[in-house]
Amino acid sequence: MNYGGYESNEFDILLKDTSDNRLKSLKEAEELLIDDAAIVPIIQTGSSKLINPNLKDINLHSVGSRYDYREMKKE
């Protein structure tokens, strides 16, 4: 499964390695993901949110902390 849409022939080759060097190949594949700054989602959850229409500038994030209230304003 590749929900993030990441594409790399080199990564695919490293991931499919079944030889005695598999651990080394997996480490190289991990380094490639880091170098490419790829996001590899492991899980995606759904949720509902009720937001007061009088509150503005609430930032919702898909990764890490869900909400950022630092710039929130009440009208």
PDB file of C-alpha atoms in Angstrom:
ATOM      1  CA  MET A   1       0.000   0.000   0.000  1.00  0.00           C
ATOM      2  CA  ASN A   2       1.301   3.407  -0.937  1.00  0.00           C
ATOM      3  CA  TYR A   3      -1.331   5.922   0.127  1.00  0.00           C
ATOM      4  CA  GLY A   4       1.160   8.803  -0.001  1.00  0.00           C
ATOM      5  CA  GLY A   5       1.833   8.258  -3.702  1.00  0.00           C
ATOM      6  CA  TYR A   6       5.624   8.077  -3.195  1.00  0.00           C
ATOM      7  CA  GLU A   7       7.458   6.829  -6.296  1.00  0.00           C
ATOM      8  CA  SER A   8      11.075   5.734  -6.497  1.00  0.00           C
ATOM      9  CA  ASN A   9      12.458   2.857  -8.554  1.00  0.00           C
ATOM     10  CA  GLU A  10      15.519   2.713  -6.289  1.00  0.00           C
ATOM     11  CA  PHE A  11      13.297   2.454  -3.184  1.00  0.00           C
ATOM     12  CA  ASP A  12      11.190  -0.304  -4.770  1.00  0.00           C
ATOM     13  CA  ILE A  13      14.316  -2.339  -5.614  1.00  0.00           C
ATOM     14  CA  LEU A  14      15.717  -1.946  -2.098  1.00  0.00           C
ATOM     15  CA  LEU A  15      12.388  -2.912  -0.524  1.00  0.00           C
ATOM     16  CA  LYS A  16      12.093  -6.095  -2.600  1.00  0.00           C
ATOM     17  CA  ASP A  17      15.583  -7.344  -1.672  1.00  0.00           C
ATOM     18  CA  THR A  18      15.294 -10.835  -0.160  1.00  0.00           C
ATOM     19  CA  SER A  19      18.996 -11.628  -0.030  1.00  0.00           C
ATOM     20  CA  ASP A  20      21.261 -11.849   2.987  1.00  0.00           C
ATOM     21  CA  ASN A  21      21.769  -8.083   2.614  1.00  0.00           C
ATOM     22  CA  ARG A  22      18.080  -7.344   3.332  1.00  0.00           C
ATOM     23  CA  LEU A  23      18.735  -5.417   6.558  1.00  0.00           C
ATOM     24  CA  LYS A  24      21.301  -3.233   4.775  1.00  0.00           C
ATOM     25  CA  SER A  25      18.829  -2.665   1.912  1.00  0.00           C
ATOM     26  CA  LEU A  26      16.061  -1.668   4.340  1.00  0.00           C
ATOM     27  CA  LYS A  27      18.396   0.828   6.022  1.00  0.00           C
ATOM     28  CA  GLU A  28      19.283   2.291   2.609  1.00  0.00           C
ATOM     29  CA  ALA A  29      15.577   2.484   1.724  1.00  0.00           C
ATOM     30  CA  GLU A  30      14.885   4.319   4.989  1.00  0.00           C
ATOM     31  CA  GLU A  31      17.711   6.783   4.282  1.00  0.00           C
ATOM     32  CA  LEU A  32      16.290   7.355   0.793  1.00  0.00           C
ATOM     33  CA  LEU A  33      12.865   8.201   2.273  1.00  0.00           C
ATOM     34  CA  ILE A  34      14.490  10.643   4.688  1.00  0.00           C
ATOM     35  CA  ASP A  35      16.589  12.251   1.933  1.00  0.00           C
ATOM     36  CA  ASP A  36      13.521  12.597  -0.301  1.00  0.00           C
ATOM     37  CA  ALA A  37      11.528  14.027   2.636  1.00  0.00           C
ATOM     38  CA  ALA A  38       8.765  11.558   1.823  1.00  0.00           C
ATOM     39  CA  ILE A  39       5.754  11.171   4.065  1.00  0.00           C
ATOM     40  CA  VAL A  40       4.755   7.572   4.471  1.00  0.00           C
ATOM     41  CA  PRO A  41       1.398   7.456   6.273  1.00  0.00           C
ATOM     42  CA  ILE A  42       1.042   4.399   8.447  1.00  0.00           C
ATOM     43  CA  ILE A  43      -2.509   5.075   9.567  1.00  0.00           C
ATOM     44  CA  GLN A  44      -5.185   7.595   8.772  1.00  0.00           C
ATOM     45  CA  THR A  45      -8.037   8.200  11.152  1.00  0.00           C
ATOM     46  CA  GLY A  46     -11.278   9.984  10.549  1.00  0.00           C
ATOM     47  CA  SER A  47     -12.841  12.432  12.949  1.00  0.00           C
ATOM     48  CA  SER A  48     -15.527  15.070  13.162  1.00  0.00           C
ATOM     49  CA  LYS A  49     -14.984  18.554  14.497  1.00  0.00           C
ATOM     50  CA  LEU A  50     -17.390  21.195  15.723  1.00  0.00           C
ATOM     51  CA  ILE A  51     -15.873  24.642  15.416  1.00  0.00           C
ATOM     52  CA  ASN A  52     -17.466  27.780  16.783  1.00  0.00           C
ATOM     53  CA  PRO A  53     -17.986  30.183  13.827  1.00  0.00           C
ATOM     54  CA  ASN A  54     -16.859  33.056  16.080  1.00  0.00           C
ATOM     55  CA  LEU A  55     -13.367  31.550  16.324  1.00  0.00           C
ATOM     56  CA  LYS A  56     -11.041  32.368  13.433  1.00  0.00           C
ATOM     57  CA  ASP A  57      -7.547  31.294  12.388  1.00  0.00           C
ATOM     58  CA  ILE A  58      -7.506  27.856  14.011  1.00  0.00           C
ATOM     59  CA  ASN A  59      -4.996  25.808  12.047  1.00  0.00           C
ATOM     60  CA  LEU A  60      -5.704  22.096  11.662  1.00  0.00           C
ATOM     61  CA  HIS A  61      -2.757  19.829  10.881  1.00  0.00           C
ATOM     62  CA  SER A  62      -2.763  16.380   9.309  1.00  0.00           C
ATOM     63  CA  VAL A  63       0.557  15.412  10.922  1.00  0.00           C
ATOM     64  CA  GLY A  64       1.677  15.850  14.517  1.00  0.00           C
ATOM     65  CA  SER A  65      -0.321  18.086  16.817  1.00  0.00           C
ATOM     66  CA  ARG A  66      -3.891  18.342  15.529  1.00  0.00           C
ATOM     67  CA  TYR A  67      -4.629  21.952  16.369  1.00  0.00           C
ATOM     68  CA  ASP A  68      -2.635  25.175  16.471  1.00  0.00           C
ATOM     69  CA  TYR A  69      -4.360  27.826  18.544  1.00  0.00           C
ATOM     70  CA  ARG A  70      -1.496  30.356  18.571  1.00  0.00           C
ATOM     71  CA  GLU A  71      -3.142  32.670  16.031  1.00  0.00           C
ATOM     72  CA  MET A  72      -6.761  31.997  17.011  1.00  0.00           C
ATOM     73  CA  LYS A  73      -9.005  35.036  17.320  1.00  0.00           C
ATOM     74  CA  LYS A  74     -12.507  35.395  18.734  1.00  0.00           C
ATOM     75  CA  GLU A  75     -14.883  37.672  16.850  1.00  0.00           C
TER      76      GLU A  75
END
